[in-house]
């Protein structure tokens, strides 16, 4: 009974279904290798082990459960550009400093 709880209303025990708070909504990525006979059982085991101890009122909305695999294109296909050396960076900084010194001299009217 995910999202449903017993509550006493007007002296009678009733089952109440809570509306989820979208501010508290979260997702989990369950490894496909989760050990279980059925994958749904693996999701349940993962939930009980990794989520419930920290959020006892949490539940799984099975209508939004997606089973698939995510490929990290950044991890597999990204080719980082080489970094500039410290000497190149220092040379750029010195060139900018020299340029600004000349500009200040021009503004101040110094020859």
CSV table of N, CA and C in Angstrom, one decimal:
chain,number,residue,atom,x,y,z
A,1,UNK,N,0.8,-1.2,0.0
A,1,UNK,CA,0.0,0.0,0.0
A,1,UNK,C,0.9,1.2,0.0
A,2,UNK,N,1.6,1.4,-1.0
A,2,UNK,CA,2.5,2.6,-1.1
A,2,UNK,C,1.7,3.9,-1.3
A,3,UNK,N,2.0,4.8,-0.4
A,3,UNK,CA,1.3,6.1,-0.4
A,3,UNK,C,0.0,6.1,0.3
A,4,UNK,N,-0.4,4.9,0.8
A,4,UNK,CA,-1.7,4.8,1.5
A,4,UNK,C,-1.4,4.4,3.0
A,5,UNK,N,-2.1,5.1,3.9
A,5,UNK,CA,-1.9,4.9,5.3
A,5,UNK,C,-3.2,4.8,6.0
A,6,UNK,N,-3.2,4.1,7.1
A,6,UNK,CA,-4.5,4.0,7.9
A,6,UNK,C,-4.5,5.3,8.8
A,7,UNK,N,-5.7,5.9,8.9
A,7,UNK,CA,-5.8,7.1,9.7
A,7,UNK,C,-7.2,7.0,10.4
A,8,UNK,N,-7.3,7.6,11.6
A,8,UNK,CA,-8.6,7.6,12.3
A,8,UNK,C,-9.2,8.9,12.0
A,9,UNK,N,-10.4,8.9,11.3
A,9,UNK,CA,-11.1,10.1,10.9
A,9,UNK,C,-12.6,9.9,11.4
A,10,UNK,N,-13.0,10.9,12.2
A,10,UNK,CA,-14.3,10.8,12.8
A,10,UNK,C,-14.5,9.5,13.6
A,11,UNK,N,-13.5,9.1,14.3
A,11,UNK,CA,-13.6,7.9,15.1
A,11,UNK,C,-13.6,6.6,14.3
A,12,UNK,N,-13.4,6.6,13.0
A,12,UNK,CA,-13.4,5.4,12.2
A,12,UNK,C,-12.0,5.3,11.5
A,13,UNK,N,-11.5,4.0,11.4
A,13,UNK,CA,-10.2,3.8,10.7
A,13,UNK,C,-10.5,3.8,9.2
A,14,UNK,N,-9.7,4.6,8.5
A,14,UNK,CA,-9.9,4.7,7.1
A,14,UNK,C,-8.5,4.6,6.4
A,15,UNK,N,-8.5,4.3,5.2
A,15,UNK,CA,-7.3,4.3,4.4
A,15,UNK,C,-7.2,5.6,3.7
A,16,UNK,N,-6.1,6.3,3.9
A,16,UNK,CA,-5.9,7.6,3.3
A,16,UNK,C,-4.8,7.5,2.3
A,17,UNK,N,-5.0,8.1,1.1
A,17,UNK,CA,-3.9,8.2,0.1
A,17,UNK,C,-3.4,9.6,0.1
A,18,UNK,N,-2.1,9.7,0.3
A,18,UNK,CA,-1.4,11.0,0.4
A,18,UNK,C,-1.1,11.4,-1.0
A,19,UNK,N,-1.2,12.7,-1.3
A,19,UNK,CA,-0.7,13.3,-2.5
A,19,UNK,C,0.8,13.5,-2.4
A,20,UNK,N,1.5,13.1,-3.4
A,20,UNK,CA,3.0,13.3,-3.2
A,20,UNK,C,3.4,14.8,-3.3
A,21,UNK,N,4.3,15.2,-2.5
A,21,UNK,CA,4.9,16.5,-2.5
A,21,UNK,C,5.9,16.6,-3.5
A,22,UNK,N,5.7,17.4,-4.6
A,22,UNK,CA,6.7,17.4,-5.7
A,22,UNK,C,8.0,18.0,-5.3
A,23,UNK,N,8.0,18.7,-4.2
A,23,UNK,CA,9.3,19.3,-3.7
A,23,UNK,C,10.2,18.2,-3.2
A,24,UNK,N,9.6,17.1,-2.7
A,24,UNK,CA,10.3,16.0,-2.1
A,24,UNK,C,10.6,14.8,-3.1
A,25,UNK,N,10.1,14.9,-4.3
A,25,UNK,CA,10.3,13.8,-5.2
A,25,UNK,C,11.7,13.6,-5.6
A,26,UNK,N,12.1,12.4,-5.7
A,26,UNK,CA,13.5,12.0,-6.0
A,26,UNK,C,13.5,10.8,-6.9
A,27,UNK,N,14.6,10.6,-7.5
A,27,UNK,CA,14.7,9.4,-8.4
A,27,UNK,C,16.0,8.6,-7.9
A,28,UNK,N,16.0,7.3,-8.2
A,28,UNK,CA,17.1,6.5,-7.9
A,28,UNK,C,17.5,5.7,-9.2
A,29,UNK,N,18.8,5.4,-9.4
A,29,UNK,CA,19.2,4.6,-10.4
A,29,UNK,C,19.6,3.3,-9.8
A,30,UNK,N,18.8,2.3,-10.1
A,30,UNK,CA,19.1,0.9,-9.6
A,30,UNK,C,19.9,0.2,-10.5
A,31,UNK,N,21.1,-0.4,-10.1
A,31,UNK,CA,21.9,-1.2,-11.0
A,31,UNK,C,21.2,-2.4,-11.6
A,32,UNK,N,21.4,-2.6,-12.9
A,32,UNK,CA,20.8,-3.8,-13.5
A,32,UNK,C,21.3,-5.1,-12.9
A,33,UNK,N,22.4,-5.0,-12.3
A,33,UNK,CA,23.0,-6.3,-11.7
A,33,UNK,C,22.4,-6.5,-10.3
A,34,UNK,N,21.4,-5.8,-9.9
A,34,UNK,CA,20.8,-6.0,-8.6
A,34,UNK,C,20.4,-7.5,-8.4
A,35,UNK,N,20.9,-8.2,-7.4
A,35,UNK,CA,20.6,-9.6,-7.3
A,35,UNK,C,19.2,-9.9,-6.9
A,36,UNK,N,18.4,-10.5,-7.8
A,36,UNK,CA,17.1,-10.9,-7.5
A,36,UNK,C,16.6,-11.8,-8.6
A,37,UNK,N,15.6,-12.6,-8.4
A,37,UNK,CA,15.0,-13.5,-9.4
A,37,UNK,C,14.3,-12.7,-10.5
A,38,UNK,N,13.5,-11.7,-10.1
A,38,UNK,CA,12.8,-10.8,-11.0
A,38,UNK,C,13.3,-9.4,-10.8
A,39,UNK,N,13.4,-8.7,-11.8
A,39,UNK,CA,13.9,-7.3,-11.7
A,39,UNK,C,13.1,-6.5,-10.8
A,40,UNK,N,11.8,-6.6,-10.8
A,40,UNK,CA,11.0,-5.8,-9.9
A,40,UNK,C,11.3,-6.1,-8.4
A,41,UNK,N,11.6,-7.4,-8.1
A,41,UNK,CA,12.1,-7.8,-6.8
A,41,UNK,C,13.4,-7.1,-6.4
A,42,UNK,N,14.3,-6.9,-7.4
A,42,UNK,CA,15.5,-6.2,-7.2
A,42,UNK,C,15.3,-4.8,-6.9
A,43,UNK,N,14.4,-4.1,-7.6
A,43,UNK,CA,14.0,-2.7,-7.3
A,43,UNK,C,13.5,-2.6,-5.8
A,44,UNK,N,12.7,-3.5,-5.5
A,44,UNK,CA,12.1,-3.5,-4.1
A,44,UNK,C,13.2,-3.7,-3.1
A,45,UNK,N,14.1,-4.7,-3.3
A,45,UNK,CA,15.2,-4.9,-2.4
A,45,UNK,C,16.1,-3.7,-2.3
A,46,UNK,N,16.4,-3.1,-3.4
A,46,UNK,CA,17.3,-1.9,-3.4
A,46,UNK,C,16.6,-0.8,-2.6
A,47,UNK,N,15.3,-0.6,-2.8
A,47,UNK,CA,14.5,0.4,-2.1
A,47,UNK,C,14.6,0.2,-0.6
A,48,UNK,N,14.3,-1.1,-0.2
A,48,UNK,CA,14.3,-1.4,1.2
A,48,UNK,C,15.7,-1.1,1.9
A,49,UNK,N,16.8,-1.5,1.1
A,49,UNK,CA,18.1,-1.3,1.6
A,49,UNK,C,18.7,0.1,1.6
A,50,UNK,N,18.4,0.8,0.5
A,50,UNK,CA,19.1,2.1,0.2
A,50,UNK,C,18.2,3.3,0.5
A,51,UNK,N,16.9,3.2,0.5
A,51,UNK,CA,16.0,4.4,0.6
A,51,UNK,C,15.2,4.4,1.9
A,52,UNK,N,14.6,3.3,2.2
A,52,UNK,CA,13.7,3.2,3.4
A,52,UNK,C,14.3,3.6,4.7
A,53,UNK,N,15.6,3.2,5.0
A,53,UNK,CA,16.2,3.5,6.3
A,53,UNK,C,16.3,5.0,6.4
A,54,UNK,N,16.4,5.8,5.3
A,54,UNK,CA,16.6,7.2,5.4
A,54,UNK,C,15.3,8.0,5.2
A,55,UNK,N,14.3,7.4,4.5
A,55,UNK,CA,13.0,8.0,4.3
A,55,UNK,C,11.9,7.0,4.5
A,56,UNK,N,11.5,6.7,5.7
A,56,UNK,CA,10.6,5.6,6.0
A,56,UNK,C,9.2,5.9,5.4
A,57,UNK,N,8.8,7.1,5.1
A,57,UNK,CA,7.5,7.4,4.5
A,57,UNK,C,7.5,7.3,3.0
A,58,UNK,N,8.7,7.0,2.3
A,58,UNK,CA,8.8,7.0,0.9
A,58,UNK,C,8.2,5.8,0.3
A,59,UNK,N,7.8,5.9,-1.0
A,59,UNK,CA,7.2,4.7,-1.6
A,59,UNK,C,7.6,4.8,-3.1
A,60,UNK,N,7.4,3.7,-3.8
A,60,UNK,CA,7.7,3.6,-5.2
A,60,UNK,C,6.4,3.8,-6.0
A,61,UNK,N,6.4,4.7,-7.0
A,61,UNK,CA,5.3,4.9,-7.9
A,61,UNK,C,5.6,4.0,-9.1
A,62,UNK,N,5.0,2.8,-9.1
A,62,UNK,CA,5.3,1.8,-10.2
A,62,UNK,C,4.8,2.3,-11.5
A,63,UNK,N,3.9,3.3,-11.6
A,63,UNK,CA,3.5,3.8,-12.9
A,63,UNK,C,4.7,4.6,-13.6
A,64,UNK,N,5.6,5.1,-12.8
A,64,UNK,CA,6.7,5.9,-13.3
A,64,UNK,C,8.0,5.1,-13.3
A,65,UNK,N,8.0,3.8,-13.0
A,65,UNK,CA,9.2,3.0,-13.0
A,65,UNK,C,9.6,2.7,-14.4
A,66,UNK,N,10.9,3.0,-14.8
A,66,UNK,CA,11.4,2.8,-16.1
A,66,UNK,C,12.6,1.8,-16.0
A,67,UNK,N,12.6,0.8,-16.8
A,67,UNK,CA,13.6,-0.2,-16.8
A,67,UNK,C,14.4,0.0,-18.1
A,68,UNK,N,15.7,0.3,-18.0
A,68,UNK,CA,16.5,0.5,-19.2
A,68,UNK,C,17.9,0.7,-18.8
A,69,UNK,N,18.7,1.2,-19.7
A,69,UNK,CA,20.1,1.4,-19.4
A,69,UNK,C,20.5,2.8,-19.9
A,70,UNK,N,21.3,3.5,-19.1
A,70,UNK,CA,21.7,4.8,-19.4
A,70,UNK,C,23.2,4.8,-19.9
A,71,UNK,N,23.5,5.4,-21.0
A,71,UNK,CA,24.8,5.5,-21.5
A,71,UNK,C,25.3,6.9,-21.2
A,72,UNK,N,26.4,7.0,-20.5
A,72,UNK,CA,27.0,8.3,-20.3
A,72,UNK,C,27.9,8.7,-21.4
A,73,UNK,N,27.4,9.5,-22.3
A,73,UNK,CA,28.1,9.9,-23.5
A,73,UNK,C,29.4,10.7,-23.1
A,74,UNK,N,29.3,11.5,-22.1
A,74,UNK,CA,30.4,12.2,-21.6
A,74,UNK,C,31.6,11.3,-21.3
A,75,UNK,N,31.3,10.3,-20.5
A,75,UNK,CA,32.3,9.4,-20.0
A,75,UNK,C,32.9,8.6,-21.2
A,76,UNK,N,32.1,8.2,-22.2
A,76,UNK,CA,32.6,7.3,-23.2
A,76,UNK,C,33.1,8.1,-24.4
A,77,UNK,N,32.6,9.3,-24.7
A,77,UNK,CA,33.0,9.9,-26.0
A,77,UNK,C,33.7,11.3,-25.8
A,78,UNK,N,33.7,11.8,-24.7
A,78,UNK,CA,34.3,13.2,-24.5
A,78,UNK,C,35.8,13.1,-24.6
A,79,UNK,N,36.4,14.0,-25.4
A,79,UNK,CA,37.8,14.0,-25.6
A,79,UNK,C,38.2,15.4,-25.1
A,80,UNK,N,38.8,15.5,-23.9
A,80,UNK,CA,39.2,16.8,-23.3
A,80,UNK,C,40.3,17.4,-24.1
A,81,UNK,N,40.2,18.8,-24.2
A,81,UNK,CA,41.3,19.5,-24.8
A,81,UNK,C,42.5,19.6,-23.9
A,82,UNK,N,43.7,19.7,-24.5
A,82,UNK,CA,44.9,19.8,-23.7
A,82,UNK,C,44.9,21.1,-23.0
A,83,UNK,N,45.4,21.1,-21.8
A,83,UNK,CA,45.5,22.3,-21.0
A,83,UNK,C,46.8,23.1,-21.4
A,84,UNK,N,46.7,24.5,-21.3
A,84,UNK,CA,47.8,25.3,-21.6
A,84,UNK,C,48.9,25.1,-20.5
A,85,UNK,N,50.1,25.3,-20.8
A,85,UNK,CA,51.2,25.2,-19.8
A,85,UNK,C,51.2,26.4,-18.9
A,86,UNK,N,51.8,26.3,-17.8
A,86,UNK,CA,51.9,27.5,-16.9
A,86,UNK,C,52.7,28.6,-17.5
A,87,UNK,N,53.7,28.3,-18.3
A,87,UNK,CA,54.5,29.3,-19.0
A,87,UNK,C,53.7,30.1,-20.0
A,88,UNK,N,52.8,29.4,-20.7
A,88,UNK,CA,51.9,30.1,-21.7
A,88,UNK,C,50.9,31.1,-20.9
A,89,UNK,N,50.4,30.6,-19.8
A,89,UNK,CA,49.5,31.4,-19.0
A,89,UNK,C,50.2,32.6,-18.5
A,90,UNK,N,51.4,32.4,-17.9
A,90,UNK,CA,52.2,33.6,-17.4
A,90,UNK,C,52.5,34.6,-18.5
A,91,UNK,N,52.9,34.1,-19.7
A,91,UNK,CA,53.2,35.0,-20.8
A,91,UNK,C,51.9,35.8,-21.2
A,92,UNK,N,50.8,35.2,-21.2
A,92,UNK,CA,49.5,36.0,-21.5
A,92,UNK,C,49.3,37.0,-20.4
A,93,UNK,N,49.5,36.7,-19.2
A,93,UNK,CA,49.2,37.6,-18.1
A,93,UNK,C,50.2,38.8,-18.2
A,94,UNK,N,51.5,38.5,-18.5
A,94,UNK,CA,52.5,39.6,-18.6
A,94,UNK,C,52.1,40.5,-19.8
A,95,UNK,N,51.7,39.9,-20.9
A,95,UNK,CA,51.3,40.7,-22.0
A,95,UNK,C,50.1,41.6,-21.7
A,96,UNK,N,49.1,41.1,-21.0
A,96,UNK,CA,48.0,41.9,-20.6
A,96,UNK,C,48.4,43.0,-19.6
A,97,UNK,N,49.3,42.7,-18.7
A,97,UNK,CA,49.8,43.7,-17.8
A,97,UNK,C,50.5,44.9,-18.5
A,98,UNK,N,51.4,44.5,-19.5
A,98,UNK,CA,52.1,45.5,-20.3
A,98,UNK,C,51.1,46.4,-21.1
A,99,UNK,N,50.1,45.7,-21.6
A,99,UNK,CA,49.1,46.5,-22.4
A,99,UNK,C,48.3,47.5,-21.5
A,100,UNK,N,47.9,47.0,-20.3
A,100,UNK,CA,47.2,47.9,-19.4
A,100,UNK,C,48.1,49.0,-18.9
A,101,UNK,N,49.4,48.7,-18.7
A,101,UNK,CA,50.3,49.8,-18.2
A,101,UNK,C,50.4,50.9,-19.3
A,102,UNK,N,50.5,50.5,-20.6
A,102,UNK,CA,50.5,51.5,-21.7
A,102,UNK,C,49.2,52.3,-21.7
A,103,UNK,N,48.1,51.7,-21.5
A,103,UNK,CA,46.8,52.4,-21.5
A,103,UNK,C,46.7,53.4,-20.4
A,104,UNK,N,47.2,53.0,-19.2
A,104,UNK,CA,47.1,53.9,-18.1
A,104,UNK,C,48.0,55.1,-18.3
A,105,UNK,N,49.2,54.8,-19.0
A,105,UNK,CA,50.1,56.0,-19.3
A,105,UNK,C,49.4,56.9,-20.3
A,106,UNK,N,48.7,56.3,-21.3
A,106,UNK,CA,48.0,57.2,-22.3
A,106,UNK,C,47.0,58.0,-21.6
A,107,UNK,N,46.2,57.4,-20.8
A,107,UNK,CA,45.1,58.1,-20.1
A,107,UNK,C,45.6,59.2,-19.2
A,108,UNK,N,46.7,59.0,-18.5
A,108,UNK,CA,47.3,59.9,-17.6
A,108,UNK,C,48.0,61.0,-18.3
A,109,UNK,N,48.3,60.8,-19.6
A,109,UNK,CA,49.0,61.8,-20.4
A,109,UNK,C,50.5,61.8,-20.2
A,110,UNK,N,51.0,60.7,-19.7
A,110,UNK,CA,52.4,60.5,-19.5
A,110,UNK,C,53.1,60.1,-20.8
A,111,UNK,N,54.3,60.5,-21.1
A,111,UNK,CA,55.0,60.1,-22.3
A,111,UNK,C,56.0,59.0,-22.0
